[in-house]
Short mmCIF file of C-alpha atoms and ligand atoms in Angstrom, two decimals:
data_model
loop_
_atom_site.label_atom_id
_atom_site.label_comp_id
_atom_site.label_asym_id
_atom_site.label_seq_id
_atom_site.Cartn_x
_atom_site.Cartn_y
_atom_site.Cartn_z
CA MET G 5 -13.65 -10.72 -11.07
CA PRO G 6 -17.19 -9.41 -11.33
CA TRP G 7 -16.25 -5.79 -10.61
CA ARG G 8 -13.48 -5.77 -13.20
CA THR G 9 -15.41 -6.37 -16.38
CA THR G 10 -12.66 -5.52 -18.81
CA ASP G 11 -9.89 -7.17 -20.77
CA ASP G 12 -7.95 -3.92 -21.05
CA PRO G 13 -4.34 -4.74 -19.99
CA PHE G 14 -3.87 -1.36 -18.30
CA ALA G 15 -7.04 -1.73 -16.21
CA ILE G 16 -6.09 -5.29 -15.23
CA TRP G 17 -2.61 -4.13 -14.28
CA VAL G 18 -3.92 -1.22 -12.17
CA SER G 19 -6.41 -3.45 -10.37
CA GLU G 20 -3.83 -6.16 -9.62
CA VAL G 21 -1.40 -3.55 -8.27
CA MET G 22 -4.10 -2.12 -6.01
CA LEU G 23 -5.17 -5.56 -4.84
CA GLN G 24 -1.73 -6.37 -3.46
CA GLN G 25 -2.09 -6.17 0.34
CA THR G 26 -5.59 -4.67 -0.01
CA GLN G 27 -9.11 -6.11 -0.03
CA VAL G 28 -11.39 -5.90 -3.05
CA ARG G 29 -14.07 -3.79 -1.37
CA THR G 30 -11.45 -1.19 -0.40
CA VAL G 31 -9.93 -1.18 -3.88
CA ILE G 32 -13.10 -0.73 -5.97
CA PRO G 33 -13.69 3.04 -5.46
CA TYR G 34 -9.97 3.77 -5.84
CA TYR G 35 -9.79 1.67 -8.99
CA ARG G 36 -12.73 3.52 -10.57
CA ARG G 37 -11.44 6.99 -9.67
CA PHE G 38 -7.93 6.14 -10.84
CA LEU G 39 -9.00 4.84 -14.24
CA LYS G 40 -11.36 7.79 -14.73
CA ALA G 41 -8.45 10.19 -14.15
CA PHE G 42 -5.82 8.07 -15.91
CA PRO G 43 -7.55 5.85 -18.50
CA ASN G 44 -4.33 4.70 -20.16
CA PRO G 45 -0.53 4.70 -19.65
CA LEU G 46 -0.03 7.85 -21.74
CA VAL G 47 -2.34 9.95 -19.55
CA LEU G 48 -0.80 8.49 -16.38
CA ALA G 49 2.71 9.18 -17.68
CA GLN G 50 1.89 12.87 -18.09
CA ALA G 51 0.48 13.31 -14.56
CA THR G 52 2.62 14.63 -11.72
CA GLN G 53 3.61 12.30 -8.90
CA GLN G 54 1.49 14.47 -6.56
CA GLU G 55 -1.63 13.95 -8.70
CA VAL G 56 -1.04 10.20 -8.65
CA LEU G 57 -0.42 10.09 -4.90
CA LYS G 58 -3.50 12.22 -4.21
CA LEU G 59 -5.71 9.63 -5.95
CA TRP G 60 -3.92 6.86 -4.04
CA GLU G 61 -4.24 8.61 -0.69
CA GLY G 62 -5.58 6.24 1.97
CA LEU G 63 -4.85 3.06 0.00
CA GLY G 64 -1.39 2.72 1.58
CA TYR G 65 1.79 1.10 0.26
CA TYR G 66 2.55 4.22 -1.74
CA ALA G 67 5.55 2.69 -3.54
CA ARG G 68 2.91 0.88 -5.64
CA ALA G 69 1.59 4.21 -6.93
CA ARG G 70 5.03 5.67 -7.57
CA ASN G 71 6.12 2.54 -9.44
CA LEU G 72 2.92 2.45 -11.49
CA HIS G 73 3.59 6.03 -12.48
CA ARG G 74 7.23 5.32 -13.40
CA ALA G 75 6.21 2.20 -15.33
CA ALA G 76 3.64 4.23 -17.31
CA GLN G 77 6.38 6.73 -18.17
CA LYS G 78 8.59 3.89 -19.40
CA ILE G 79 5.72 2.46 -21.45
CA ALA G 80 5.08 5.88 -22.97
CA ALA G 81 8.76 6.35 -23.80
CA GLN G 82 9.63 2.85 -25.01
CA TYR G 83 6.42 1.13 -26.10
CA GLY G 84 4.36 3.94 -27.62
CA GLY G 85 1.93 3.91 -24.70
CA THR G 86 0.86 0.30 -25.21
CA VAL G 87 1.22 -2.16 -22.33
CA PRO G 88 3.70 -4.80 -23.54
CA GLY G 89 2.08 -8.20 -23.89
CA ARG G 90 4.82 -10.54 -22.70
CA TYR G 91 5.55 -11.77 -19.18
CA GLU G 92 9.34 -11.33 -19.55
CA VAL G 93 8.97 -7.74 -20.80
CA LEU G 94 6.39 -6.82 -18.16
CA LYS G 95 8.82 -7.95 -15.45
CA THR G 96 11.31 -5.29 -16.58
CA LEU G 97 8.89 -2.46 -15.69
CA PRO G 98 9.17 -0.67 -12.32
CA GLY G 99 7.20 -2.38 -9.56
CA ILE G 100 6.16 -5.37 -11.67
CA GLY G 101 7.22 -8.64 -10.11
CA ASP G 102 6.29 -12.20 -10.92
CA TYR G 103 2.71 -11.92 -9.64
CA ILE G 104 1.63 -8.81 -11.58
CA ALA G 105 3.51 -9.88 -14.73
CA ALA G 106 1.86 -13.32 -14.69
CA ALA G 107 -1.58 -11.85 -13.97
CA VAL G 108 -1.46 -9.25 -16.76
CA ALA G 109 0.21 -11.62 -19.28
CA SER G 110 -2.27 -14.43 -18.67
CA ILE G 111 -5.52 -12.49 -18.15
CA ALA G 112 -5.04 -9.78 -20.78
CA PHE G 113 -2.89 -11.60 -23.32
CA GLY G 114 -3.55 -15.33 -22.76
CA GLU G 115 0.10 -16.14 -22.10
CA PRO G 116 0.40 -19.45 -20.19
CA CYS G 117 1.99 -18.40 -16.92
CA ALA G 118 0.67 -19.29 -13.48
CA VAL G 119 -0.22 -16.63 -10.95
CA VAL G 120 0.80 -17.31 -7.36
CA ASP G 121 -0.57 -15.11 -4.60
CA GLY G 122 -1.44 -15.86 -0.98
CA ASN G 123 -4.79 -17.36 -1.94
CA VAL G 124 -3.29 -19.66 -4.56
CA LYS G 125 -0.59 -20.79 -2.13
CA ARG G 126 -3.23 -21.72 0.45
CA VAL G 127 -5.28 -23.74 -2.07
CA LEU G 128 -2.21 -25.57 -3.34
CA ALA G 129 -0.83 -26.21 0.14
CA ARG G 130 -4.07 -27.88 1.19
CA PHE G 131 -4.89 -29.58 -2.09
CA GLN G 132 -1.40 -31.10 -2.35
CA LEU G 133 -0.35 -31.18 1.32
CA ILE G 134 2.69 -29.00 0.62
CA ASP G 135 4.74 -28.63 3.80
CA THR G 136 6.84 -25.66 2.67
CA PRO G 137 5.89 -22.72 4.90
CA VAL G 138 4.16 -20.15 2.70
CA ASN G 139 6.07 -17.25 4.25
CA GLU G 140 9.61 -18.57 3.85
CA PRO G 141 11.89 -17.31 1.04
CA LYS G 142 11.96 -20.48 -1.06
CA ALA G 143 8.15 -20.86 -0.93
CA MET G 144 7.53 -18.80 -4.06
CA LYS G 145 9.68 -21.03 -6.28
CA ARG G 146 8.11 -24.20 -4.89
CA PHE G 147 4.50 -23.00 -5.24
CA LYS G 148 5.17 -21.50 -8.65
CA GLU G 149 6.36 -24.88 -9.95
CA ARG G 150 3.23 -26.57 -8.61
CA ALA G 151 0.96 -23.89 -10.02
CA GLU G 152 2.63 -24.15 -13.44
CA ALA G 153 2.07 -27.90 -13.40
CA PHE G 154 -1.67 -27.40 -12.82
CA LEU G 155 -2.16 -24.48 -15.19
CA ASP G 156 -4.76 -24.85 -17.92
CA ARG G 157 -2.64 -23.69 -20.84
CA SER G 158 -5.62 -23.35 -23.16
CA ASN G 159 -7.17 -20.67 -20.94
CA PRO G 160 -4.56 -19.48 -18.43
CA GLY G 161 -6.28 -16.18 -17.59
CA ARG G 162 -9.52 -17.85 -16.58
CA PHE G 163 -7.69 -20.59 -14.70
CA ASN G 164 -5.61 -18.08 -12.72
CA GLN G 165 -8.63 -15.98 -11.81
CA ALA G 166 -10.52 -19.13 -10.79
CA MET G 167 -7.67 -20.21 -8.51
CA MET G 168 -7.45 -16.80 -6.87
CA GLU G 169 -11.22 -16.67 -6.39
CA LEU G 170 -11.29 -20.19 -5.02
CA GLY G 171 -8.76 -19.16 -2.38
CA ALA G 172 -10.55 -15.89 -1.61
CA LEU G 173 -14.10 -17.24 -1.41
CA VAL G 174 -14.03 -21.00 -0.77
CA CYS G 175 -10.66 -22.18 0.54
CA THR G 176 -10.52 -19.35 3.06
CA PRO G 177 -7.97 -19.23 5.90
CA SER G 178 -10.24 -19.98 8.89
CA HIS G 179 -13.51 -21.35 7.51
CA PRO G 180 -12.90 -23.22 4.24
CA LYS G 181 -16.13 -24.34 2.60
CA CYS G 182 -14.89 -27.80 1.67
CA PRO G 183 -18.33 -29.33 0.91
CA ASP G 184 -18.84 -26.63 -1.78
CA CYS G 185 -15.34 -26.88 -3.25
CA PRO G 186 -14.88 -28.39 -6.74
CA LEU G 187 -11.47 -29.77 -5.63
CA ASN G 188 -12.98 -31.68 -2.72
CA PRO G 189 -13.00 -35.19 -4.27
CA THR G 190 -9.23 -35.13 -4.79
CA CYS G 191 -8.14 -32.74 -2.05
CA ARG G 192 -5.42 -34.38 0.06
CA ALA G 193 -6.04 -32.16 3.08
CA VAL G 194 -9.67 -33.30 3.17
CA LYS G 195 -8.65 -36.93 2.81
CA GLU G 196 -6.12 -36.63 5.66
CA LYS G 197 -8.49 -34.48 7.79
CA ALA G 198 -5.70 -31.92 7.93
CA VAL G 199 -7.34 -28.87 6.35
CA HIS G 200 -6.64 -26.63 9.34
CA GLU G 201 -3.00 -27.72 9.54
CA TYR G 202 -2.28 -26.12 6.14
CA PRO G 203 -0.75 -23.91 4.93
CA LYS G 204 2.31 -24.11 7.17
CA ARG G 205 3.87 -20.86 8.37
CA ILE G 206 7.04 -19.82 10.13
CA LYS G 207 6.21 -17.82 13.25
CA LYS G 208 7.22 -14.21 12.71
CA ALA G 209 8.89 -12.08 15.35
CA ARG G 210 6.56 -9.51 16.91
CA ILE G 211 6.63 -6.30 14.93
CA PRO G 212 8.12 -3.33 16.77
CA GLU G 213 6.12 -0.33 17.91
CA TYR G 214 7.59 3.18 17.79
CA HIS G 215 6.43 6.20 19.72
CA VAL G 216 6.54 9.36 17.60
CA ALA G 217 5.44 12.97 17.97
CA ALA G 218 4.27 15.53 15.43
CA GLY G 219 3.35 19.19 15.68
CA ILE G 220 0.63 21.33 14.13
CA VAL G 221 2.64 24.54 13.96
CA TRP G 222 0.42 27.63 13.73
CA LYS G 223 1.63 30.94 12.35
CA ASP G 224 -0.63 33.72 11.03
CA LYS G 225 -3.62 31.33 11.01
CA LYS G 226 -1.74 28.91 8.79
CA VAL G 227 -0.16 25.54 9.56
CA LEU G 228 3.14 24.14 8.40
CA ILE G 229 3.25 20.96 6.33
CA THR G 230 6.32 19.27 4.89
CA ARG G 231 6.83 16.82 2.07
CA ARG G 232 8.78 13.59 2.47
CA LYS G 233 11.48 12.72 -0.03
CA PRO G 234 10.07 11.02 -3.14
CA GLU G 235 11.28 7.48 -2.38
CA GLY G 236 11.07 5.21 0.66
CA LEU G 237 8.33 4.84 3.27
CA LEU G 238 5.41 7.20 2.48
CA GLY G 239 7.67 8.82 -0.14
CA GLY G 240 6.30 11.98 -1.75
CA LEU G 241 3.48 12.41 0.78
CA TRP G 242 2.89 15.50 2.92
CA GLU G 243 2.76 15.44 6.71
CA PHE G 244 3.05 17.54 9.83
CA PRO G 245 6.67 17.74 10.99
CA GLY G 246 7.86 15.48 13.78
CA GLY G 247 9.67 12.22 14.42
CA LYS G 248 10.69 9.50 16.86
CA ILE G 249 10.69 10.15 20.58
CA LEU G 250 14.06 9.34 22.15
CA LYS G 251 14.45 7.23 25.28
CA GLY G 252 13.66 9.30 28.36
CA GLU G 253 12.26 12.19 26.30
CA ALA G 254 8.76 13.57 26.85
CA PRO G 255 6.58 13.52 23.70
CA SER G 256 6.17 17.32 23.74
CA GLU G 257 9.96 17.76 24.01
CA ALA G 258 10.49 15.37 21.12
CA CYS G 259 7.98 17.31 19.04
CA VAL G 260 9.81 20.62 19.66
CA ARG G 261 13.23 19.04 19.05
CA GLU G 262 12.20 17.26 15.84
CA ILE G 263 10.67 20.42 14.42
CA LYS G 264 13.89 22.32 15.14
CA GLU G 265 15.94 19.56 13.48
CA GLU G 266 13.68 19.07 10.46
CA VAL G 267 12.60 22.60 9.60
CA ASN G 268 14.78 24.86 11.80
CA LEU G 269 11.87 26.52 13.62
CA ILE G 270 11.62 27.23 17.33
CA VAL G 271 8.11 26.34 18.45
CA SER G 272 6.36 25.82 21.74
CA ALA G 273 4.17 22.76 22.22
CA LYS G 274 0.91 23.97 23.80
CA GLU G 275 -1.27 20.87 24.21
CA ARG G 276 -1.62 17.33 22.97
CA ILE G 277 -4.61 17.19 20.65
CA ALA G 278 -4.54 13.52 19.67
CA ARG G 279 -2.95 10.13 20.17
CA VAL G 280 -3.18 7.97 17.05
CA ARG G 281 -2.23 4.34 16.55
CA HIS G 282 -1.37 3.12 13.08
CA ALA G 283 0.05 -0.12 11.69
CA TYR G 284 2.43 -0.40 8.75
CA THR G 285 3.74 -3.66 7.27
CA HIS G 286 6.81 -4.05 9.47
CA PHE G 287 6.08 -1.81 12.45
CA LYS G 288 3.40 0.09 14.33
CA ILE G 289 3.40 3.63 15.60
CA VAL G 290 1.81 5.52 18.44
CA LEU G 291 1.69 9.14 17.32
CA ASP G 292 1.21 12.02 19.76
CA VAL G 293 0.09 15.19 18.03
CA PHE G 294 0.62 18.62 19.58
CA ARG G 295 -0.74 22.05 18.84
CA CYS G 296 2.34 24.23 18.57
CA ALA G 297 2.85 27.98 18.39
CA TYR G 298 5.53 29.43 16.17
CA VAL G 299 8.18 31.28 18.20
CA SER G 300 11.01 32.17 15.82
CA GLY G 301 13.16 31.15 12.85
CA ARG G 302 12.86 30.67 9.11
CA VAL G 303 12.19 27.30 7.54
CA LYS G 304 15.34 25.45 6.46
CA LEU G 305 14.70 21.85 5.49
CA LYS G 306 16.76 18.92 6.71
CA GLY G 307 15.07 15.69 5.65
CA PRO G 308 11.83 16.91 4.05
CA VAL G 309 12.12 18.16 0.46
CA ASP G 310 9.41 20.82 0.44
CA PHE G 311 7.14 22.77 2.76
CA ARG G 312 4.03 24.98 2.70
CA TRP G 313 2.20 27.23 5.13
CA ILE G 314 -1.44 26.46 4.39
CA ARG G 315 -4.93 27.18 5.71
CA LEU G 316 -6.50 24.21 7.44
CA HIS G 317 -9.06 23.53 4.69
CA GLU G 318 -6.24 23.33 2.12
CA THR G 319 -5.04 20.01 3.55
CA GLU G 320 -7.57 18.45 1.14
CA LYS G 321 -5.38 19.42 -1.81
CA PHE G 322 -2.36 17.44 -0.61
CA PRO G 323 -1.79 13.68 -0.28
CA PHE G 324 -1.25 12.76 3.40
CA PRO G 325 -0.54 9.37 5.03
CA GLY G 326 -3.42 7.57 6.70
CA ALA G 327 -1.96 8.18 10.19
CA ASN G 328 -2.22 11.96 9.61
CA ARG G 329 -5.76 11.76 8.23
CA LYS G 330 -6.86 10.05 11.45
CA PHE G 331 -6.33 13.19 13.54
CA PHE G 332 -7.45 15.82 11.00
CA PRO G 333 -10.94 16.14 12.54
CA LEU G 334 -9.33 17.03 15.89
CA ILE G 335 -7.34 19.99 14.56
CA LYS G 336 -9.10 23.23 15.52
CA ILE G 337 -8.05 26.76 14.73
CA PRO G 338 -6.80 28.05 18.11
CA ALA G 339 -8.85 30.78 19.82
CA GLU G 340 -5.84 33.09 20.00
CA GLY G 341 -5.54 32.71 16.21
CA VAL G 342 -1.82 31.88 16.12
S1 SF4 V 595 -11.56 -29.09 -0.44
FE1 SF4 V 595 -11.34 -27.63 1.23
S2 SF4 V 595 -9.16 -27.61 1.71
FE2 SF4 V 595 -9.38 -28.64 -0.25
S3 SF4 V 595 -9.01 -27.01 -1.72
FE3 SF4 V 595 -11.23 -27.15 -1.40
S4 SF4 V 595 -11.72 -25.69 0.24
FE4 SF4 V 595 -9.50 -26.00 0.22
#
């Protein structure tokens, strides 16, 4: 890729991890900042999880960052800080599945293994008229076999990158540029006039939407933030306390109840300052955010693993989920200074 002018295995690995579920133009600034801070696995291994998450903040899918960090620690401990050069070994590292292992092994080390991502699946499905829906469980095996059969074993890295680029730039989902495509003369979808019928997909159920509430709890001109447990959704990130609104419950009541349950504080919800919508992979949320005044109690955590009372400007030092960042500009220090 033009922006990734390197054959350094670590840089290729980092970029491929970031590119999963994320577009190139979003990834580029993150990729540059990340490699500047952590130029190799040894430096990354020595960083704290918070430092890693802070540089990943806003890119989403935070398990990618945590796994990258854990994999760097394993590389430091077991491989002297050098990224192992074989597909089978790469697959044993945290967070490295078939796609990343094949990409790093082929692009950085020239190992003949085919990369299969969404773009490659689309090209193959059209080029070969493959009826297997691309989003069903057995699709990966089927497309992998086809991709392996096509692979140029004398230059697998270049071939894989060419296939991915072809899918991203030419054989695009809605407007494929078939007249410009080098595969056009032998493309079966073109021959059958069926380009827009491929790839096949299974219709997915609608993703659920949850209504949640969170509170900006003010005490002595500071606000309370809590840290989520290190693993799982948004693991290790900081947030304002809150949670799901129960059936029949008003958002402000849910906010007060959740804060009592999570951090053992009695607060009063003063006003709603924001309503934020945010989409994750498998669900969406509508988040109501309340300005809350501290009433009584001492923090005792049930769920979160850490907490801080911080000044508003200090939020910049902590990694927060994207849904929280959306309402930051609307948080104002209350006039009464609570
Ligand atoms: S000719 Fe069209 S459908 Fe076939 S691979 Fe190229 S862009 Fe895709």
